[in-house]
mmCIF file of C-alpha atoms in Angstrom:
data_model
loop_
_atom_site.group_PDB
_atom_site.id
_atom_site.type_symbol
_atom_site.label_atom_id
_atom_site.label_comp_id
_atom_site.label_asym_id
_atom_site.label_seq_id
_atom_site.Cartn_x
_atom_site.Cartn_y
_atom_site.Cartn_z
ATOM 1 C CA MET O 108 168.517 131.650 98.348
ATOM 2 C CA GLY O 109 171.659 133.620 98.993
ATOM 3 C CA SER O 110 172.468 132.075 102.354
ATOM 4 C CA VAL O 111 174.943 129.687 103.876
ATOM 5 C CA SER O 112 174.959 127.822 107.209
ATOM 6 C CA LEU O 113 177.625 127.920 109.883
ATOM 7 C CA LYS O 114 177.602 125.477 112.816
ATOM 8 C CA ILE O 115 178.116 127.305 116.093
ATOM 9 C CA GLY O 116 177.987 125.093 119.198
ATOM 10 C CA ASP O 117 174.723 123.194 118.943
ATOM 11 C CA GLY O 118 172.953 125.820 116.839
ATOM 12 C CA THR O 119 172.814 126.872 113.237
ATOM 13 C CA ALA O 120 173.149 130.473 112.139
ATOM 14 C CA ARG O 121 172.210 131.689 108.674
ATOM 15 C CA PHE O 122 173.879 134.524 106.891
ATOM 16 C CA LYS O 123 172.759 136.954 104.241
ATOM 17 C CA ARG O 124 175.063 137.592 101.324
ATOM 18 C CA ALA O 125 174.844 139.711 98.173
ATOM 19 C CA SER O 126 173.147 137.974 95.253
ATOM 20 C CA LEU O 127 172.552 138.718 91.560
ATOM 21 C CA CYS O 128 168.985 139.774 92.386
ATOM 22 C CA SER O 129 170.043 142.160 95.170
ATOM 23 C CA SER O 130 172.809 143.591 92.935
ATOM 24 C CA ALA O 131 170.286 144.250 90.155
ATOM 25 C CA VAL O 132 167.982 145.980 92.634
ATOM 26 C CA ASN O 133 170.849 148.193 93.869
ATOM 27 C CA ILE O 134 171.738 149.147 90.281
ATOM 28 C CA LEU O 135 168.093 149.988 89.560
ATOM 29 C CA MET O 136 167.921 152.125 92.715
ATOM 30 C CA LEU O 137 171.127 153.961 91.769
ATOM 31 C CA PHE O 138 169.808 154.608 88.249
ATOM 32 C CA SER O 139 166.573 156.019 89.691
ATOM 33 C CA VAL O 140 168.425 158.400 92.012
ATOM 34 C CA ILE O 141 170.761 159.625 89.249
ATOM 35 C CA THR O 142 167.862 160.218 86.837
ATOM 36 C CA THR O 143 165.797 162.167 89.312
ATOM 37 C CA ASN O 144 168.837 164.292 90.296
ATOM 38 C CA LEU O 145 169.421 165.154 86.640
ATOM 39 C CA PHE O 146 165.830 166.296 86.299
ATOM 40 C CA ALA O 147 166.215 168.410 89.432
ATOM 41 C CA LEU O 148 169.419 169.980 88.078
ATOM 42 C CA TYR O 149 167.680 170.766 84.795
ATOM 43 C CA ALA O 150 164.775 172.374 86.627
ATOM 44 C CA PHE O 151 167.111 174.596 88.668
ATOM 45 C CA THR O 152 169.319 175.751 85.781
ATOM 46 C CA TYR O 153 166.803 176.190 82.945
ATOM 47 C CA SER O 154 165.279 179.650 82.380
ATOM 48 C CA PRO O 155 163.700 181.302 79.242
ATOM 49 C CA ALA O 156 165.685 183.901 77.309
ATOM 50 C CA HIS O 157 162.950 186.542 77.658
ATOM 51 C CA ASP O 158 160.796 187.867 80.495
ATOM 52 C CA GLN O 159 163.251 186.579 83.093
ATOM 53 C CA ASP O 160 162.575 189.274 85.683
ATOM 54 C CA HIS O 161 158.811 189.075 85.219
ATOM 55 C CA HIS O 162 158.624 185.327 85.817
ATOM 56 C CA HIS O 163 161.446 185.059 88.386
ATOM 57 C CA HIS O 164 159.293 184.546 91.465
ATOM 58 C CA LYS O 165 156.872 182.319 89.556
ATOM 59 C CA ASN O 166 159.735 180.031 88.406
ATOM 60 C CA ILE O 167 161.100 179.695 91.942
ATOM 61 C CA SER O 168 157.705 178.576 93.165
ATOM 62 C CA LEU O 169 157.329 176.142 90.274
ATOM 63 C CA ILE O 170 160.822 174.701 90.845
ATOM 64 C CA SER O 171 160.083 174.177 94.538
ATOM 65 C CA GLU O 172 156.961 172.228 93.664
ATOM 66 C CA GLN O 173 158.884 170.128 91.120
ATOM 67 C CA VAL O 174 161.648 169.389 93.631
ATOM 68 C CA SER O 175 159.070 168.383 96.240
ATOM 69 C CA LEU O 176 157.417 165.999 93.775
ATOM 70 C CA ILE O 177 160.792 164.537 92.793
ATOM 71 C CA LEU O 178 161.725 163.919 96.436
ATOM 72 C CA LYS O 179 158.393 162.194 97.056
ATOM 73 C CA GLU O 180 158.933 160.047 93.967
ATOM 74 C CA ILE O 181 162.441 159.105 95.125
ATOM 75 C CA ASP O 182 161.113 158.135 98.569
ATOM 76 C CA SER O 183 158.311 156.054 97.043
ATOM 77 C CA SER O 184 160.729 154.329 94.633
ATOM 78 C CA GLN O 185 163.143 153.472 97.431
ATOM 79 C CA LYS O 186 160.340 151.922 99.490
ATOM 80 C CA LYS O 187 159.145 149.861 96.520
ATOM 81 C CA LEU O 188 162.675 148.711 95.722
ATOM 82 C CA ALA O 189 163.290 147.781 99.374
ATOM 83 C CA GLN O 190 160.109 145.692 99.357
ATOM 84 C CA MET O 191 161.151 144.012 96.075
ATOM 85 C CA GLU O 192 164.550 143.151 97.550
ATOM 86 C CA LYS O 193 162.913 141.766 100.699
ATOM 87 C CA GLU O 194 160.634 139.525 98.612
ATOM 88 C CA LEU O 195 163.557 138.327 96.475
ATOM 89 C CA LEU O 196 165.511 137.372 99.584
ATOM 90 C CA GLY O 197 162.621 135.178 100.689
ATOM 91 C CA TYR O 198 163.654 134.364 104.238
ATOM 92 C CA ASP O 199 163.609 138.068 105.154
ATOM 93 C CA SER O 200 159.909 138.506 104.342
ATOM 94 C CA LEU O 201 158.482 138.205 107.879
ATOM 95 C CA ASP O 202 157.457 141.715 108.915
ATOM 96 C CA LEU O 203 158.710 142.219 112.460
ATOM 97 C CA SER O 204 156.950 145.579 112.757
ATOM 98 C CA ARG O 205 153.467 144.079 112.717
ATOM 99 C CA PRO O 206 151.533 144.465 115.988
ATOM 100 C CA ASN O 207 150.973 141.684 118.541
ATOM 101 C CA LEU O 208 154.068 139.766 117.427
ATOM 102 C CA ALA O 209 155.666 137.827 120.293
ATOM 103 C CA ARG O 210 158.778 139.503 121.703
ATOM 104 C CA GLU O 211 160.700 136.206 121.639
ATOM 105 C CA LEU O 212 159.953 135.808 117.917
ATOM 106 C CA LYS O 213 161.233 139.323 117.184
ATOM 107 C CA LEU O 214 164.357 138.660 119.248
ATOM 108 C CA PHE O 215 165.035 135.337 117.491
ATOM 109 C CA LEU O 216 164.571 136.821 114.016
ATOM 110 C CA GLU O 217 166.624 139.963 114.568
ATOM 111 C CA HIS O 218 169.609 140.441 112.270
ATOM 112 C CA HIS O 219 172.957 140.609 114.045
ATOM 113 C CA GLN O 220 175.887 142.372 112.413
ATOM 114 C CA LEU O 221 179.153 140.458 112.359
ATOM 115 C CA PRO O 222 181.429 141.895 115.078
ATOM 116 C CA LEU O 223 184.374 142.291 112.679
ATOM 117 C CA GLY O 224 182.344 143.593 109.763
ATOM 118 C CA LYS O 225 182.138 142.005 106.315
ATOM 119 C CA ASP O 226 183.692 138.551 105.985
ATOM 120 C CA SER O 227 186.299 138.704 103.203
ATOM 121 C CA ARG O 228 185.888 135.053 102.136
ATOM 122 C CA THR O 229 182.093 134.776 101.972
ATOM 123 C CA GLY O 230 180.944 138.375 101.598
ATOM 124 C CA ILE O 231 178.444 137.988 104.448
ATOM 125 C CA THR O 232 177.737 140.950 106.693
ATOM 126 C CA GLU O 233 175.198 139.709 109.257
ATOM 127 C CA MET O 234 173.699 136.634 110.879
ATOM 128 C CA VAL O 235 170.104 135.825 109.956
ATOM 129 C CA ALA O 236 167.945 133.392 111.950
ATOM 130 C CA SER O 237 166.919 130.165 110.255
ATOM 131 C CA VAL O 238 163.126 130.010 109.870
ATOM 132 C CA GLY O 239 160.889 128.630 107.125
ATOM 133 C CA HIS O 240 159.804 131.150 104.465
ATOM 134 C CA PRO O 241 156.120 129.985 104.521
ATOM 135 C CA CYS O 242 155.998 130.997 108.201
ATOM 136 C CA GLU O 243 154.951 134.417 106.894
ATOM 137 C CA LYS O 244 151.564 132.922 105.959
ATOM 138 C CA SER O 245 151.087 131.611 109.508
ATOM 139 C CA ALA O 246 152.564 134.550 111.414
ATOM 140 C CA ASP O 247 149.751 134.596 114.007
ATOM 141 C CA LEU O 248 150.207 130.897 114.822
ATOM 142 C CA LEU O 249 153.981 131.348 114.862
ATOM 143 C CA SER O 250 153.633 134.253 117.290
ATOM 144 C CA GLN O 251 151.425 132.073 119.487
ATOM 145 C CA TYR O 252 154.068 129.331 119.371
ATOM 146 C CA MET O 253 156.726 131.825 120.470
ATOM 147 C CA SER O 254 154.675 133.203 123.378
ATOM 148 C CA TYR O 255 156.098 131.608 126.521
ATOM 149 C CA LYS O 256 157.991 132.423 129.713
ATOM 150 C CA VAL O 257 161.729 132.577 129.098
ATOM 151 C CA SER O 258 163.614 129.910 131.107
ATOM 152 C CA GLY O 259 160.269 128.502 132.254
ATOM 153 C CA PRO O 260 158.369 125.381 131.171
ATOM 154 C CA CYS O 261 157.317 125.282 127.509
ATOM 155 C CA PRO O 262 153.575 125.290 126.833
ATOM 156 C CA ASP O 263 152.108 121.869 126.056
ATOM 157 C CA ASP O 264 151.726 122.822 122.398
ATOM 158 C CA TRP O 265 153.617 120.236 120.346
ATOM 159 C CA SER O 266 150.496 119.883 118.165
ATOM 160 C CA LEU O 267 150.694 123.613 117.367
ATOM 161 C CA GLY O 268 154.313 123.173 116.267
ATOM 162 C CA GLN O 269 153.324 120.214 114.088
ATOM 163 C CA LYS O 270 150.497 122.240 112.545
ATOM 164 C CA LEU O 271 153.032 124.913 111.566
ATOM 165 C CA ILE O 272 155.330 122.249 110.082
ATOM 166 C CA LEU O 273 152.476 120.809 108.015
ATOM 167 C CA ARG O 274 151.808 124.318 106.691
ATOM 168 C CA GLY O 275 155.391 124.494 105.456
ATOM 169 C CA CYS O 276 156.682 126.594 108.380
ATOM 170 C CA GLU O 277 159.849 124.551 108.730
ATOM 171 C CA PRO O 278 162.286 124.750 110.385
ATOM 172 C CA LEU O 279 160.557 126.163 113.448
ATOM 173 C CA PRO O 280 162.420 128.803 115.468
ATOM 174 C CA ARG O 281 164.264 127.687 118.569
ATOM 175 C CA ARG O 282 162.712 128.491 121.952
ATOM 176 C CA ARG O 283 164.231 129.365 125.324
ATOM 177 C CA CYS O 284 162.013 127.194 127.493
ATOM 178 C CA PHE O 285 162.156 123.694 128.972
ATOM 179 C CA ALA O 286 160.142 120.962 127.219
ATOM 180 C CA LYS O 287 157.791 118.917 129.360
ATOM 181 C CA ASN O 288 159.474 115.883 130.911
ATOM 182 C CA VAL O 289 157.754 112.557 130.367
ATOM 183 C CA PRO O 290 159.083 109.714 132.564
ATOM 184 C CA LYS O 291 160.235 106.922 130.249
ATOM 185 C CA VAL O 292 159.263 103.935 132.359
ATOM 186 C CA GLY O 293 159.655 100.308 131.395
ATOM 187 C CA LEU O 294 162.351 100.811 128.765
ATOM 188 C CA SER O 295 164.300 97.673 127.847
ATOM 189 C CA PRO O 296 167.736 97.254 126.256
ATOM 190 C CA LEU O 297 168.264 96.276 122.625
ATOM 191 C CA PRO O 298 167.328 93.927 121.032
ATOM 192 C CA VAL O 299 164.532 93.111 123.515
ATOM 193 C CA SER O 300 163.086 96.614 123.139
ATOM 194 C CA LEU O 301 162.307 96.053 119.450
ATOM 195 C CA TRP O 302 159.295 93.813 120.038
ATOM 196 C CA ILE O 303 157.873 94.391 123.511
ATOM 197 C CA PRO O 304 154.797 96.625 124.129
ATOM 198 C CA VAL O 305 155.518 100.272 124.937
ATOM 199 C CA SER O 306 154.109 101.671 128.184
ATOM 200 C CA ASN O 307 151.247 104.176 127.877
ATOM 201 C CA LYS O 308 153.012 106.320 130.487
ATOM 202 C CA SER O 309 156.148 106.794 128.410
ATOM 203 C CA VAL O 310 154.548 108.960 125.689
ATOM 204 C CA THR O 311 152.605 112.242 125.451
ATOM 205 C CA TRP O 312 148.890 111.833 124.669
ATOM 206 C CA SER O 313 147.897 115.493 124.712
ATOM 207 C CA GLY O 314 146.399 116.671 121.438
ATOM 208 C CA LEU O 315 145.542 113.091 120.350
ATOM 209 C CA GLY O 316 142.172 111.373 120.099
ATOM 210 C CA CYS O 317 143.411 108.118 121.635
ATOM 211 C CA LYS O 318 144.871 108.143 125.138
ATOM 212 C CA ASN O 319 146.431 104.656 125.162
ATOM 213 C CA PHE O 320 147.878 102.067 122.778
ATOM 214 C CA GLU O 321 144.885 99.758 123.153
ATOM 215 C CA CYS O 322 142.816 102.437 121.414
ATOM 216 C CA LEU O 323 145.336 102.645 118.547
ATOM 217 C CA LYS O 324 145.707 98.903 117.901
ATOM 218 C CA GLY O 325 142.530 98.534 115.856
ATOM 219 C CA LYS O 326 142.778 101.822 113.966
ATOM 220 C CA LYS O 327 143.724 102.363 110.323
ATOM 221 C CA LEU O 328 145.893 105.438 110.696
ATOM 222 C CA SER O 329 147.132 105.294 107.099
ATOM 223 C CA ARG O 330 147.550 102.788 104.274
ATOM 224 C CA ASP O 331 150.864 101.752 105.778
ATOM 225 C CA CYS O 332 149.735 101.733 109.402
ATOM 226 C CA VAL O 333 146.826 99.397 110.116
ATOM 227 C CA GLY O 334 147.235 98.106 113.656
ATOM 228 C CA CYS O 335 150.911 99.022 113.449
ATOM 229 C CA PHE O 336 151.168 99.635 117.214
ATOM 230 C CA ASP O 337 150.348 96.003 118.009
ATOM 231 C CA LEU O 338 153.731 94.327 118.494
ATOM 232 C CA VAL O 339 152.300 91.134 119.977
ATOM 233 C CA SER O 340 149.542 89.671 117.820
ATOM 234 C CA GLY O 341 149.198 91.961 114.790
ATOM 235 C CA TYR O 342 150.695 91.745 111.299
ATOM 236 C CA GLU O 343 153.652 93.885 112.433
ATOM 237 C CA THR O 344 155.218 90.725 113.881
ATOM 238 C CA GLN O 345 155.296 89.170 110.366
ATOM 239 C CA LYS O 346 155.953 92.237 108.256
ATOM 240 C CA TYR O 347 159.000 91.969 105.959
ATOM 241 C CA VAL O 348 159.648 88.339 106.966
ATOM 242 C CA LYS O 349 156.400 86.765 105.723
ATOM 243 C CA ALA O 350 154.685 87.884 102.526
ATOM 244 C CA ARG O 351 150.919 88.208 102.196
ATOM 245 C CA GLY O 352 151.055 88.841 98.464
ATOM 246 C CA LYS O 353 153.398 89.256 95.513
ATOM 247 C CA ASN O 354 153.883 92.963 96.311
ATOM 248 C CA ASP O 355 155.373 92.135 99.718
ATOM 249 C CA PHE O 356 159.138 91.714 99.384
ATOM 250 C CA LEU O 357 161.106 89.908 102.080
ATOM 251 C CA ILE O 358 163.804 91.900 103.775
ATOM 252 C CA ASP O 359 166.521 89.236 103.394
ATOM 253 C CA ASP O 360 165.862 88.999 99.644
ATOM 254 C CA VAL O 361 166.297 92.756 99.242
ATOM 255 C CA LEU O 362 169.468 92.831 101.332
ATOM 256 C CA ALA O 363 170.910 90.096 99.131
ATOM 257 C CA MET O 364 170.462 92.400 96.117
ATOM 258 C CA GLY O 365 172.798 94.869 97.816
ATOM 259 C CA ASN O 366 175.640 92.311 97.770
ATOM 260 C CA GLY O 367 176.437 92.846 101.445
ATOM 261 C CA GLY O 368 176.865 96.604 101.074
ATOM 262 C CA ILE O 369 173.775 97.715 103.006
ATOM 263 C CA ARG O 370 174.830 99.281 106.333
ATOM 264 C CA ILE O 371 172.751 102.457 106.810
ATOM 265 C CA GLY O 372 169.324 103.374 105.479
ATOM 266 C CA PHE O 373 166.545 105.956 105.563
ATOM 267 C CA ASP O 374 162.859 105.015 105.911
ATOM 268 C CA ILE O 375 160.393 107.625 104.602
ATOM 269 C CA GLY O 376 157.073 107.624 106.460
ATOM 270 C CA GLY O 377 158.029 104.508 108.414
ATOM 271 C CA GLY O 378 154.928 104.184 110.594
ATOM 272 C CA SER O 379 155.757 102.665 113.993
ATOM 273 C CA GLY O 380 159.344 101.774 113.013
ATOM 274 C CA THR O 381 158.960 98.083 112.149
ATOM 275 C CA PHE O 382 161.131 98.351 109.025
ATOM 276 C CA ALA O 383 163.930 99.899 111.083
ATOM 277 C CA ALA O 384 163.447 97.166 113.729
ATOM 278 C CA ARG O 385 163.840 94.375 111.160
ATOM 279 C CA MET O 386 166.939 96.087 109.796
ATOM 280 C CA ALA O 387 168.369 96.499 113.304
ATOM 281 C CA GLU O 388 168.105 92.736 113.747
ATOM 282 C CA ARG O 389 170.378 92.471 110.712
ATOM 283 C CA ASN O 390 172.888 95.075 111.966
ATOM 284 C CA VAL O 391 171.665 97.779 109.579
ATOM 285 C CA THR O 392 171.082 101.251 111.062
ATOM 286 C CA VAL O 393 167.919 102.954 109.755
ATOM 287 C CA ILE O 394 166.597 106.455 110.462
ATOM 288 C CA THR O 395 162.792 106.649 110.337
ATOM 289 C CA ASN O 396 161.083 109.835 109.167
ATOM 290 C CA SER O 397 157.741 110.339 110.902
ATOM 291 C CA LEU O 398 155.270 112.913 112.230
ATOM 292 C CA ASN O 399 152.790 112.426 115.074
ATOM 293 C CA ILE O 400 149.665 112.354 112.895
ATOM 294 C CA ASP O 401 146.886 110.986 115.178
ATOM 295 C CA ALA O 402 149.395 108.903 117.161
ATOM 296 C CA PRO O 403 152.707 109.276 119.086
ATOM 297 C CA PHE O 404 154.831 107.758 116.296
ATOM 298 C CA SER O 405 158.103 109.480 117.194
ATOM 299 C CA GLU O 406 158.033 108.508 120.860
ATOM 300 C CA PHE O 407 156.964 104.947 120.035
ATOM 301 C CA ILE O 408 159.853 104.519 117.586
ATOM 302 C CA ALA O 409 162.319 105.904 120.135
ATOM 303 C CA ALA O 410 160.925 103.595 122.864
ATOM 304 C CA ARG O 411 161.809 100.648 120.611
ATOM 305 C CA GLY O 412 165.427 101.834 120.632
ATOM 306 C CA LEU O 413 165.273 103.245 117.094
ATOM 307 C CA PHE O 414 166.051 106.650 115.563
ATOM 308 C CA PRO O 415 162.981 108.852 114.749
ATOM 309 C CA LEU O 416 163.316 111.990 112.609
ATOM 310 C CA PHE O 417 160.480 114.484 113.212
ATOM 311 C CA MET O 418 160.249 116.213 109.830
ATOM 312 C CA SER O 419 157.784 116.656 106.971
ATOM 313 C CA LEU O 420 158.508 115.611 103.396
ATOM 314 C CA ASP O 421 158.363 119.258 102.301
ATOM 315 C CA HIS O 422 161.659 119.803 104.085
ATOM 316 C CA ARG O 423 164.992 119.122 102.360
ATOM 317 C CA PHE O 424 166.487 115.997 103.910
ATOM 318 C CA PRO O 425 169.132 117.104 106.465
ATOM 319 C CA PHE O 426 171.756 114.689 105.170
ATOM 320 C CA TYR O 427 174.848 115.101 103.022
ATOM 321 C CA ASP O 428 174.957 113.772 99.450
ATOM 322 C CA ASN O 429 175.442 110.058 98.694
ATOM 323 C CA VAL O 430 175.455 108.859 102.316
ATOM 324 C CA PHE O 431 172.776 106.122 102.446
ATOM 325 C CA ASP O 432 173.062 102.569 101.155
ATOM 326 C CA LEU O 433 169.289 102.136 101.057
ATOM 327 C CA VAL O 434 166.177 104.349 101.003
ATOM 328 C CA HIS O 435 162.839 102.701 101.778
ATOM 329 C CA ALA O 436 159.494 104.361 101.031
ATOM 330 C CA SER O 437 155.870 103.303 100.711
ATOM 331 C CA SER O 438 152.639 105.225 100.097
ATOM 332 C CA GLY O 439 153.933 107.893 102.461
ATOM 333 C CA LEU O 440 156.029 109.058 99.493
ATOM 334 C CA ASP O 441 152.824 110.328 97.873
ATOM 335 C CA THR O 442 152.894 114.116 98.296
ATOM 336 C CA GLY O 443 149.288 114.471 97.139
ATOM 337 C CA GLY O 444 150.173 117.562 95.124
ATOM 338 C CA LYS O 445 151.368 118.404 91.632
ATOM 339 C CA PRO O 446 153.727 116.009 89.788
ATOM 340 C CA GLU O 447 156.506 118.582 90.137
ATOM 341 C CA LYS O 448 156.314 118.278 93.929
ATOM 342 C CA LEU O 449 156.953 114.527 93.772
ATOM 343 C CA GLU O 450 159.763 115.182 91.307
ATOM 344 C CA PHE O 451 161.501 117.551 93.734
ATOM 345 C CA LEU O 452 161.156 114.888 96.440
ATOM 346 C CA MET O 453 162.553 112.137 94.210
ATOM 347 C CA PHE O 454 165.583 114.255 93.314
ATOM 348 C CA ASP O 455 166.278 114.679 97.042
ATOM 349 C CA VAL O 456 165.962 110.904 97.542
ATOM 350 C CA ASP O 457 168.431 110.424 94.700
ATOM 351 C CA ARG O 458 170.772 113.009 96.244
ATOM 352 C CA ILE O 459 171.154 111.214 99.592
ATOM 353 C CA LEU O 460 171.427 107.711 98.056
ATOM 354 C CA ARG O 461 174.911 106.599 97.051
ATOM 355 C CA ALA O 462 175.733 105.201 93.627
ATOM 356 C CA GLY O 463 174.956 101.481 93.654
ATOM 357 C CA GLY O 464 172.574 101.964 96.587
ATOM 358 C CA LEU O 465 169.025 100.576 96.616
ATOM 359 C CA PHE O 466 165.731 102.444 96.474
ATOM 360 C CA TRP O 467 162.973 100.184 97.784
ATOM 361 C CA LEU O 468 159.496 101.361 96.783
ATOM 362 C CA ASP O 469 157.238 99.283 98.993
ATOM 363 C CA ASN O 470 153.515 98.922 98.139
ATOM 364 C CA PHE O 471 153.085 102.392 96.673
ATOM 365 C CA TYR O 472 149.352 103.009 96.150
ATOM 366 C CA CYS O 473 148.490 103.924 92.543
ATOM 367 C CA ALA O 474 145.120 105.690 92.715
ATOM 368 C CA ASN O 475 144.718 105.498 88.924
ATOM 369 C CA ASP O 476 146.592 104.596 85.735
ATOM 370 C CA GLU O 477 147.686 108.192 85.245
ATOM 371 C CA LYS O 478 149.400 108.239 88.622
ATOM 372 C CA LYS O 479 151.044 104.875 87.955
ATOM 373 C CA TRP O 480 152.419 105.961 84.581
ATOM 374 C CA SER O 481 153.471 109.346 85.956
ATOM 375 C CA LEU O 482 155.521 107.667 88.691
ATOM 376 C CA THR O 483 156.936 105.123 86.229
ATOM 377 C CA ARG O 484 158.106 107.846 83.842
ATOM 378 C CA LEU O 485 159.652 109.762 86.733
ATOM 379 C CA ILE O 486 161.609 106.710 87.914
ATOM 380 C CA GLU O 487 162.829 105.995 84.372
ATOM 381 C CA LYS O 488 164.162 109.549 84.172
ATOM 382 C CA PHE O 489 166.746 108.685 86.848
ATOM 383 C CA GLY O 490 168.042 105.667 84.933
ATOM 384 C CA TYR O 491 167.823 103.258 87.868
ATOM 385 C CA LYS O 492 168.345 99.567 87.246
ATOM 386 C CA LYS O 493 165.165 97.568 87.950
ATOM 387 C CA LEU O 494 166.222 94.676 90.170
ATOM 388 C CA LYS O 495 162.600 93.836 90.984
ATOM 389 C CA TRP O 496 159.339 95.361 89.727
ATOM 390 C CA VAL O 497 155.830 94.168 90.618
ATOM 391 C CA VAL O 498 152.469 95.800 89.920
ATOM 392 C CA GLY O 499 149.587 93.990 91.574
ATOM 393 C CA GLU O 500 146.133 94.355 93.034
ATOM 394 C CA LYS O 501 145.228 94.051 96.699
ATOM 395 C CA PRO O 502 141.733 94.001 98.208
ATOM 396 C CA ASP O 503 140.903 96.926 100.472
ATOM 397 C CA GLU O 504 137.469 97.391 102.055
ATOM 398 C CA GLY O 505 135.712 95.334 99.409
ATOM 399 C CA LYS O 506 137.454 96.777 96.335
ATOM 400 C CA SER O 507 140.695 96.023 94.509
ATOM 401 C CA GLU O 508 143.432 98.629 94.469
ATOM 402 C CA VAL O 509 146.650 98.747 92.446
ATOM 403 C CA TYR O 510 150.033 98.883 94.184
ATOM 404 C CA LEU O 511 153.576 99.153 92.846
ATOM 405 C CA SER O 512 156.560 97.549 94.578
ATOM 406 C CA ALA O 513 160.083 97.813 93.241
ATOM 407 C CA VAL O 514 163.743 97.532 94.176
ATOM 408 C CA LEU O 515 165.862 99.903 92.083
ATOM 409 C CA GLN O 516 169.614 100.426 92.001
ATOM 410 C CA LYS O 517 171.061 103.888 91.567
ATOM 411 C CA PRO O 518 173.478 104.092 88.614
ATOM 412 C CA VAL O 519 176.978 105.527 88.627
ATOM 413 C CA ARG O 520 176.802 108.908 86.873
ATOM 414 C CA MET O 521 179.793 110.738 85.496
#
């Protein structure tokens, strides 16, 4: 709130500007100072009409005590108002005076005054580092993340950074250290790279239970990733081109609904990148959002020659409005929180999808009827045209579960 971004080189600086909230706080502070000064003036000037000489020294002592109390009250009020303003600003809530905070973190988060003073166009006065507001709740972990040797090798702590991201501490602060180099051996050119096994030596296995892809092949890492690292004999080789049930839509059928206008897309929670691989075969560029939960998803996707985006779904998508022709999402869209959280996410999906673009909801798991109807009502709120809509059951570990698949077209809004 109350900040803008300015691209400088390869970095992003954030700026603080005056807001309605900060203006109200300043007015309240000014009112408090004026009021207390009036009381002080009254105390100094008032004296009774009789017994003035007798009570002279007593009044001076009493006035001094009153002035001292007023000054203490002013100081206390200013501290409270400063804290209120800090909380209203949000991003400025990390207390840099706390002990044992890493020096690099303090240096990164320091405010820097603009060299030429206040900017006349924007009203900004200083640069403020970009760091997630919830980082305040994980300040100890954040300080640990920022403890390293400047210009030296970064600690092997990617899992610590991911833990902070999953706690909402996003974006993470930049660091002045060199990330560990992993030799990328056995890489092949496109399109061969899309479907050949990835070398175990080309990814980082630290912080993971499995230490090779053979270990991952038989694991159910999520509802959308069961054996998804097997590019030779698993279902990944048939996904999107051969249906196993009525909820499985074929990729060519969906592209036909776009009338030839599908060129770039965004895949939310795209597993090992197979959706993006199938789209690449059809000359459609797809960015795959993924985290390394129990497996090296990001590195695996990149090794296939595809574009991974390491970011949680709590983060606002770093794309401009109306830029994608297609957004694909499966059960990874489930935020697992309150309905309002999913609603915020859906509005961001709508924001980055162009008018006439397609939203492909692929085998979204409906845990119960309430969740199904809640999602249905939310989709109807956006007024999308239902090009295809299938609710069906699929067996999973001996029981039937309900899944929703749909292809929806974003309307043109005035």
